Amino acid sequence: MPPTDNQGSFLNRISIRRNQVVYEHEVEDLEQFQKHVADRLSELFHPPEDSTAGEPQESLLSIAWFRKLLDAFLCCEAEFKAVVIMGRDANNFSKSPLDRLIPEHLDRTMKALDICNAITHGIGLLQHWQKLAQIAVDSLRQKPIGEGHVMRAKKALNTLLSSIAIDDKENHHHTKSTTSSKDHTTIGNLKSLSYPFAKSWSASKQIQAMSSNLATPRGGEPTGLVVPVYLMSSVLVFVMWAMVAAIPCQERAGLAAHLQLSKQFPWAQPMIGLQEKIGEQWKKKEKKGRSGLLEETQRLEKLGSNLVEFAEGFKFPVEAEKAEEVAAMVEDMGEICRRMEDGLEALHMQVRELFNRIVRSRAETLDVLDQVNKMTTPVPY
């Protein structure tokens, strides 16, 4: 028996109510996602001043801070996929503006994969710097310090400093070295580890391309998924930008000017604050040809310069006051080497996980888009 008008009206009300409950649940999920991102970014903006005994400091731009940054990104990426991609009606992605925003996001992730590769090679370069610094530390810890120890330390530190001081614009060319042929070979090997891309490849241009069409969502967008897609793209660009600024990468001129973010979202405030802090540091260092803003690299450079100065004026025996001063610098460099040895391998594993996670998420998103294409493709008769 066909339903009466009253029955039809009742079923319509049930359907509307069910849809309303689903909508409210989705809105709550999206709001929670934005809140979680804001909380994680706030923790990065205000890292703890004191760390647990035995744990490395999480000061801005340190290895420990970048490990926390990548942890935060991986958490955000997993939540983004759960909220936006998994279990969604594929029809959502055929509607404007998602039919444009999702492919643009996928294009950014493809560029991010290139940057992950560059960062992986940059970490390899940092590990070589750590080994050079460790040679100097081991040599200068000898008691009493003899001329042979000092000369060995000086040679390692000169190679280290020469590599650090290479200008970014020349990173993909052969080094114009004033060091010995053996040192020149060492630096060349380090550069080949760090810059496997074509000479025209630029980390800075990759970041610029990722951010160029990252437009703030307008009011009254037809779907609630626009904001989380914008959010995830913004976080992706920021993470890539921060890593490129800190870790040796090929061609980074003008990097500070590439990231523009809207201030209208709560999660954007800590991200903008972090960008401003890092951007200020970059502007200070950019004209000096430094190979990144990583805290440990900058400290190695400063200590290395001071220890080379000591080596150049070395006279045996060393005065007690000078010996104490040098010993303090050597211990400081030794601590940095320890942090780099422990932290860089873990960071390398996180970058690999980031790469693999992006690949998997791209594949899952492309599967959804493939469903959309099948639904919208006319069936031939």
Short mmCIF file of C-alpha atoms in Angstrom, two decimals:
data_model
loop_
_atom_site.label_atom_id
_atom_site.label_comp_id
_atom_site.label_asym_id
_atom_site.label_seq_id
_atom_site.Cartn_x
_atom_site.Cartn_y
_atom_site.Cartn_z
CA MET A 1 0.00 0.00 0.00
CA PRO A 2 1.52 3.43 -0.96
CA PRO A 3 2.37 5.77 1.93
CA THR A 4 -0.13 8.42 2.85
CA ASP A 5 0.82 12.08 2.69
CA ASN A 6 1.32 12.05 6.46
CA GLN A 7 3.64 9.05 6.21
CA GLY A 8 5.65 10.75 3.47
CA SER A 9 5.91 13.93 5.49
CA PHE A 10 7.08 11.96 8.53
CA LEU A 11 9.76 10.13 6.53
CA ASN A 12 10.95 13.42 5.08
CA ARG A 13 11.29 14.89 8.57
CA ILE A 14 13.26 11.83 9.73
CA SER A 15 15.56 12.17 6.71
CA ILE A 16 16.08 15.89 7.32
CA ARG A 17 16.80 15.23 11.01
CA ARG A 18 19.28 12.48 10.16
CA ASN A 19 21.04 14.75 7.69
CA GLN A 20 21.12 17.53 10.28
CA VAL A 21 22.72 15.22 12.86
CA VAL A 22 25.32 14.08 10.32
CA TYR A 23 26.04 17.70 9.36
CA GLU A 24 26.44 18.78 12.98
CA HIS A 25 28.79 15.87 13.61
CA GLU A 26 30.89 16.84 10.58
CA VAL A 27 31.03 20.48 11.67
CA GLU A 28 32.20 19.37 15.12
CA ASP A 29 34.92 17.17 13.56
CA LEU A 30 36.15 20.04 11.40
CA GLU A 31 36.21 22.46 14.33
CA GLN A 32 38.11 19.93 16.44
CA PHE A 33 40.60 19.44 13.62
CA GLN A 34 41.29 23.18 13.44
CA LYS A 35 41.63 23.36 17.23
CA HIS A 36 44.10 20.47 17.32
CA VAL A 37 46.23 22.11 14.63
CA ALA A 38 46.16 25.42 16.53
CA ASP A 39 47.23 23.66 19.75
CA ARG A 40 50.13 21.85 18.07
CA LEU A 41 51.38 25.03 16.39
CA SER A 42 51.11 26.94 19.68
CA GLU A 43 53.33 24.33 21.35
CA LEU A 44 55.89 24.85 18.60
CA PHE A 45 55.67 28.62 19.00
CA HIS A 46 56.25 28.37 22.74
CA PRO A 47 58.69 25.45 23.18
CA PRO A 48 59.54 24.49 26.79
CA GLU A 49 62.54 26.32 28.21
CA ASP A 50 63.67 23.32 30.25
CA SER A 51 63.79 19.79 28.91
CA THR A 52 63.64 16.52 30.78
CA ALA A 53 66.99 15.31 32.07
CA GLY A 54 68.94 13.74 29.24
CA GLU A 55 66.56 15.09 26.58
CA PRO A 56 67.74 17.69 24.01
CA GLN A 57 66.45 21.25 24.16
CA GLU A 58 63.55 22.14 21.86
CA SER A 59 64.63 25.71 21.17
CA LEU A 60 63.41 27.15 17.87
CA LEU A 61 65.24 25.76 14.81
CA SER A 62 67.07 23.05 16.77
CA ILE A 63 67.05 19.42 15.65
CA ALA A 64 64.76 18.57 18.56
CA TRP A 65 62.35 21.33 17.49
CA PHE A 66 62.22 20.05 13.92
CA ARG A 67 61.53 16.55 15.15
CA LYS A 68 58.59 17.98 17.09
CA LEU A 69 57.48 19.93 14.00
CA LEU A 70 57.41 16.78 11.88
CA ASP A 71 55.57 14.87 14.60
CA ALA A 72 52.96 17.64 14.65
CA PHE A 73 52.64 17.56 10.86
CA LEU A 74 52.20 13.78 10.74
CA CYS A 75 49.46 14.01 13.38
CA CYS A 76 47.71 16.80 11.44
CA GLU A 77 47.99 14.86 8.19
CA ALA A 78 46.44 11.74 9.71
CA GLU A 79 43.57 13.75 11.18
CA PHE A 80 43.06 15.65 7.91
CA LYS A 81 42.72 12.39 6.01
CA ALA A 82 40.26 11.01 8.57
CA VAL A 83 38.12 14.16 8.51
CA VAL A 84 38.25 15.10 4.83
CA ILE A 85 39.05 12.02 2.75
CA MET A 86 38.08 8.77 4.45
CA GLY A 87 34.43 7.76 4.25
CA ARG A 88 33.41 10.89 2.38
CA ASP A 89 30.82 10.93 -0.37
CA ALA A 90 32.91 11.23 -3.52
CA ASN A 91 30.32 13.66 -4.90
CA ASN A 92 31.73 16.31 -2.53
CA PHE A 93 34.92 16.44 -4.58
CA SER A 94 33.14 17.05 -7.86
CA LYS A 95 31.64 20.32 -6.59
CA SER A 96 33.21 23.73 -6.90
CA PRO A 97 35.63 24.81 -5.47
CA LEU A 98 36.84 21.38 -4.23
CA ASP A 99 37.08 20.15 -7.81
CA ARG A 100 39.90 22.70 -8.14
CA LEU A 101 41.32 22.81 -4.58
CA ILE A 102 41.94 19.08 -4.19
CA PRO A 103 44.03 18.79 -7.40
CA GLU A 104 45.96 21.92 -6.36
CA HIS A 105 46.68 20.34 -2.99
CA LEU A 106 47.86 17.17 -4.71
CA ASP A 107 50.20 19.27 -6.86
CA ARG A 108 51.67 20.80 -3.70
CA THR A 109 52.24 17.35 -2.23
CA MET A 110 54.13 16.33 -5.37
CA LYS A 111 56.45 19.31 -4.97
CA ALA A 112 56.78 18.47 -1.28
CA LEU A 113 58.13 15.04 -2.25
CA ASP A 114 60.97 16.74 -4.15
CA ILE A 115 61.71 18.89 -1.12
CA CYS A 116 61.73 15.81 1.13
CA ASN A 117 64.38 14.30 -1.14
CA ALA A 118 66.43 17.48 -0.94
CA ILE A 119 66.11 17.56 2.85
CA THR A 120 67.20 13.92 3.08
CA HIS A 121 70.40 14.76 1.21
CA GLY A 122 70.84 17.89 3.32
CA ILE A 123 70.69 15.77 6.47
CA GLY A 124 73.44 13.62 4.97
CA LEU A 125 75.56 16.76 4.60
CA LEU A 126 74.88 17.71 8.22
CA GLN A 127 75.99 14.25 9.32
CA HIS A 128 79.29 14.77 7.50
CA TRP A 129 79.72 18.13 9.21
CA GLN A 130 79.14 16.40 12.52
CA LYS A 131 81.86 13.86 11.74
CA LEU A 132 84.33 16.61 10.87
CA ALA A 133 83.52 18.42 14.11
CA GLN A 134 83.91 15.17 16.03
CA ILE A 135 87.42 14.72 14.58
CA ALA A 136 88.32 18.16 15.97
CA VAL A 137 86.75 17.35 19.35
CA ASP A 138 88.61 14.05 19.68
CA SER A 139 91.89 15.72 18.70
CA LEU A 140 91.58 18.67 21.08
CA ARG A 141 90.54 16.50 24.03
CA GLN A 142 94.03 14.99 24.11
CA LYS A 143 96.12 15.89 27.14
CA PRO A 144 98.50 17.50 26.84
CA ILE A 145 97.49 19.07 23.52
CA GLY A 146 100.35 18.68 21.06
CA GLU A 147 100.98 20.35 17.73
CA GLY A 148 99.90 17.25 15.80
CA HIS A 149 96.53 17.21 17.59
CA VAL A 150 96.00 20.88 16.88
CA MET A 151 96.91 20.58 13.20
CA ARG A 152 94.53 17.64 12.76
CA ALA A 153 91.71 19.58 14.41
CA LYS A 154 92.46 22.66 12.34
CA LYS A 155 92.34 20.71 9.10
CA ALA A 156 88.97 19.18 9.95
CA LEU A 157 87.53 22.51 11.08
CA ASN A 158 88.75 24.37 7.98
CA THR A 159 87.04 21.77 5.80
CA LEU A 160 83.89 22.11 7.89
CA LEU A 161 83.86 25.92 7.75
CA SER A 162 84.61 26.00 4.02
CA SER A 163 81.61 23.76 3.37
CA ILE A 164 79.30 25.75 5.65
CA ALA A 165 80.27 29.06 4.04
CA ILE A 166 79.43 28.05 0.46
CA ASP A 167 76.96 30.54 -0.96
CA ASP A 168 73.56 29.09 -1.83
CA LYS A 169 73.69 30.46 -5.37
CA GLU A 170 76.83 28.40 -6.02
CA ASN A 171 75.70 25.24 -4.26
CA HIS A 172 75.13 23.33 -7.47
CA HIS A 173 78.45 24.38 -9.06
CA HIS A 174 81.94 23.17 -8.31
CA THR A 175 83.48 24.82 -5.27
CA LYS A 176 85.99 27.59 -5.89
CA SER A 177 88.28 26.25 -3.21
CA THR A 178 91.31 27.78 -1.59
CA THR A 179 91.85 24.63 0.47
CA SER A 180 94.05 21.66 -0.35
CA SER A 181 93.07 19.22 -3.09
CA LYS A 182 92.12 16.65 -0.45
CA ASP A 183 89.85 19.16 1.32
CA HIS A 184 88.40 20.22 -2.05
CA THR A 185 87.51 16.58 -2.74
CA THR A 186 85.89 16.28 0.69
CA ILE A 187 83.72 19.36 0.14
CA GLY A 188 82.84 18.20 -3.36
CA ASN A 189 81.70 14.87 -1.96
CA LEU A 190 79.58 16.62 0.63
CA LYS A 191 77.99 18.77 -2.05
CA SER A 192 77.21 15.75 -4.21
CA LEU A 193 75.42 14.24 -1.23
CA SER A 194 73.35 17.34 -0.76
CA TYR A 195 72.45 18.48 -4.25
CA PRO A 196 71.53 15.61 -6.60
CA PHE A 197 69.09 17.71 -8.63
CA ALA A 198 69.51 19.43 -11.96
CA LYS A 199 71.25 22.80 -11.85
CA SER A 200 67.97 24.56 -12.62
CA TRP A 201 66.19 23.01 -9.61
CA SER A 202 65.52 25.50 -6.82
CA ALA A 203 64.14 24.81 -3.34
CA SER A 204 63.03 28.44 -3.18
CA LYS A 205 61.09 28.17 -6.44
CA GLN A 206 59.44 24.97 -5.26
CA ILE A 207 58.16 26.76 -2.15
CA GLN A 208 57.05 29.72 -4.25
CA ALA A 209 55.12 27.43 -6.62
CA MET A 210 53.46 25.66 -3.68
CA SER A 211 52.25 28.93 -2.14
CA SER A 212 51.46 30.98 -5.26
CA ASN A 213 47.84 29.78 -5.62
CA LEU A 214 47.14 29.19 -1.92
CA ALA A 215 44.13 31.51 -1.65
CA THR A 216 42.22 32.21 1.57
CA PRO A 217 38.70 30.70 1.46
CA ARG A 218 35.96 33.22 0.82
CA GLY A 219 32.86 33.52 2.99
CA GLY A 220 29.84 31.48 1.92
CA GLU A 221 31.76 28.59 0.36
CA PRO A 222 29.27 25.85 -0.59
CA THR A 223 31.09 23.09 1.33
CA GLY A 224 32.64 22.92 4.80
CA LEU A 225 35.65 21.04 3.45
CA VAL A 226 37.27 24.09 1.89
CA VAL A 227 38.77 25.38 5.15
CA PRO A 228 40.47 22.12 6.18
CA VAL A 229 41.94 21.73 2.69
CA TYR A 230 43.30 25.29 2.91
CA LEU A 231 44.55 24.56 6.42
CA MET A 232 46.41 21.39 5.41
CA SER A 233 47.95 23.04 2.38
CA SER A 234 49.11 25.93 4.57
CA VAL A 235 50.67 23.58 7.12
CA LEU A 236 52.36 21.60 4.34
CA VAL A 237 53.87 24.73 2.78
CA PHE A 238 54.99 26.05 6.17
CA VAL A 239 56.71 22.80 7.15
CA MET A 240 58.54 22.57 3.82
CA TRP A 241 59.52 26.25 4.03
CA ALA A 242 60.88 25.90 7.57
CA MET A 243 62.93 22.81 6.71
CA VAL A 244 64.38 24.42 3.60
CA ALA A 245 65.34 27.48 5.67
CA ALA A 246 67.19 25.37 8.24
CA ILE A 247 68.70 22.43 6.38
CA PRO A 248 71.13 22.74 3.44
CA CYS A 249 69.20 22.84 0.17
CA GLN A 250 69.94 23.86 -3.39
CA GLU A 251 69.24 27.54 -4.24
CA ARG A 252 67.24 29.32 -1.55
CA ALA A 253 67.54 32.99 -2.56
CA GLY A 254 64.60 35.12 -1.42
CA LEU A 255 63.13 32.34 0.68
CA ALA A 256 61.79 34.70 3.37
CA ALA A 257 59.28 36.32 1.00
CA HIS A 258 57.40 33.25 -0.24
CA LEU A 259 54.82 32.41 2.42
CA GLN A 260 51.69 34.53 2.85
CA LEU A 261 49.04 33.44 5.35
CA SER A 262 45.62 34.75 6.29
CA LYS A 263 45.15 35.93 9.88
CA GLN A 264 41.45 35.13 10.09
CA PHE A 265 41.84 31.59 11.47
CA PRO A 266 42.94 30.80 15.05
CA TRP A 267 45.48 28.23 13.86
CA ALA A 268 47.08 30.82 11.58
CA GLN A 269 48.23 33.05 14.44
CA PRO A 270 50.97 30.76 15.84
CA MET A 271 51.99 29.79 12.31
CA ILE A 272 52.43 33.44 11.35
CA GLY A 273 54.38 34.02 14.56
CA LEU A 274 56.73 31.16 13.73
CA GLN A 275 57.13 32.38 10.17
CA GLU A 276 58.04 35.85 11.37
CA LYS A 277 60.64 34.52 13.82
CA ILE A 278 62.24 32.27 11.22
CA GLY A 279 62.00 34.97 8.54
CA GLU A 280 63.86 37.44 10.76
CA GLN A 281 66.65 34.94 11.26
CA TRP A 282 66.81 34.23 7.54
CA LYS A 283 67.13 37.91 6.62
CA LYS A 284 70.05 38.25 9.04
CA LYS A 285 71.89 35.30 7.53
CA GLU A 286 70.89 35.41 3.86
CA LYS A 287 73.59 37.83 2.72
CA LYS A 288 76.33 35.85 4.45
CA GLY A 289 75.92 32.67 2.43
CA ARG A 290 75.13 30.46 5.42
CA SER A 291 73.96 26.93 4.79
CA GLY A 292 70.77 27.04 6.80
CA LEU A 293 69.45 28.28 10.12
CA LEU A 294 69.69 25.03 12.08
CA GLU A 295 70.78 25.97 15.59
CA GLU A 296 73.41 23.23 15.79
CA THR A 297 74.97 24.30 12.48
CA GLN A 298 75.27 27.91 13.60
CA ARG A 299 76.85 26.89 16.90
CA LEU A 300 79.31 24.59 15.14
CA GLU A 301 80.30 27.44 12.85
CA LYS A 302 80.92 29.87 15.71
CA LEU A 303 82.86 27.39 17.83
CA GLY A 304 84.77 26.14 14.79
CA SER A 305 85.91 29.68 13.94
CA ASN A 306 87.08 30.27 17.51
CA LEU A 307 88.98 26.98 17.64
CA VAL A 308 90.66 27.63 14.27
CA GLU A 309 91.80 30.99 15.64
CA PHE A 310 93.27 29.14 18.63
CA ALA A 311 94.99 26.63 16.34
CA GLU A 312 96.57 29.35 14.19
CA GLY A 313 98.13 30.96 17.25
CA PHE A 314 98.99 27.69 18.99
CA LYS A 315 102.15 27.54 21.07
CA PHE A 316 103.24 24.68 23.26
CA PRO A 317 102.75 24.52 26.17
CA VAL A 318 99.30 26.12 26.36
CA GLU A 319 98.75 28.60 29.17
CA ALA A 320 96.43 27.29 31.89
CA GLU A 321 93.79 30.00 31.35
CA LYS A 322 93.77 29.46 27.58
CA ALA A 323 93.65 25.69 28.01
CA GLU A 324 90.59 26.03 30.23
CA GLU A 325 88.87 28.29 27.69
CA VAL A 326 89.59 25.88 24.82
CA ALA A 327 88.47 22.89 26.87
CA ALA A 328 85.10 24.57 27.49
CA MET A 329 84.63 25.20 23.76
CA VAL A 330 85.63 21.64 22.93
CA GLU A 331 83.13 20.24 25.42
CA ASP A 332 80.43 22.51 23.98
CA MET A 333 81.22 21.27 20.48
CA GLY A 334 81.25 17.70 21.75
CA GLU A 335 77.75 18.15 23.18
CA ILE A 336 76.53 19.52 19.85
CA CYS A 337 78.09 16.55 18.05
CA ARG A 338 76.28 14.19 20.42
CA ARG A 339 72.94 15.89 19.76
CA MET A 340 73.55 15.80 16.02
CA GLU A 341 74.58 12.16 16.04
CA ASP A 342 71.48 11.17 18.00
CA GLY A 343 69.01 13.61 16.47
CA LEU A 344 69.89 13.62 12.77
CA GLU A 345 69.34 9.92 12.25
CA ALA A 346 65.94 10.18 13.96
CA LEU A 347 65.11 13.26 11.87
CA HIS A 348 66.14 11.39 8.73
CA MET A 349 63.71 8.58 9.61
CA GLN A 350 60.93 11.12 10.18
CA VAL A 351 61.51 12.73 6.76
CA ARG A 352 61.30 9.27 5.20
CA GLU A 353 58.06 8.64 7.06
CA LEU A 354 56.77 12.03 5.89
CA PHE A 355 57.65 11.12 2.30
CA ASN A 356 55.91 7.73 2.53
CA ARG A 357 52.87 9.23 4.26
CA ILE A 358 52.45 11.82 1.50
CA VAL A 359 52.72 9.10 -1.14
CA ARG A 360 50.04 6.98 0.56
CA SER A 361 47.69 9.92 1.09
CA ARG A 362 48.09 10.99 -2.53
CA ALA A 363 47.16 7.50 -3.68
CA GLU A 364 44.07 7.40 -1.43
CA THR A 365 42.94 10.84 -2.59
CA LEU A 366 43.47 9.92 -6.24
CA ASP A 367 41.30 6.85 -5.67
CA VAL A 368 38.49 9.13 -4.48
CA LEU A 369 38.93 11.40 -7.50
CA ASP A 370 38.86 8.35 -9.74
CA GLN A 371 35.46 7.46 -8.26
CA VAL A 372 34.28 10.99 -9.06
CA ASN A 373 35.43 10.65 -12.65
CA LYS A 374 33.60 7.35 -13.03
CA MET A 375 30.40 8.85 -11.64
CA THR A 376 30.57 11.89 -13.90
CA THR A 377 31.60 10.08 -17.09
CA PRO A 378 28.57 9.46 -19.35
CA VAL A 379 27.80 5.82 -20.07
CA PRO A 380 28.05 5.18 -23.83
CA TYR A 381 25.04 3.57 -25.52
#
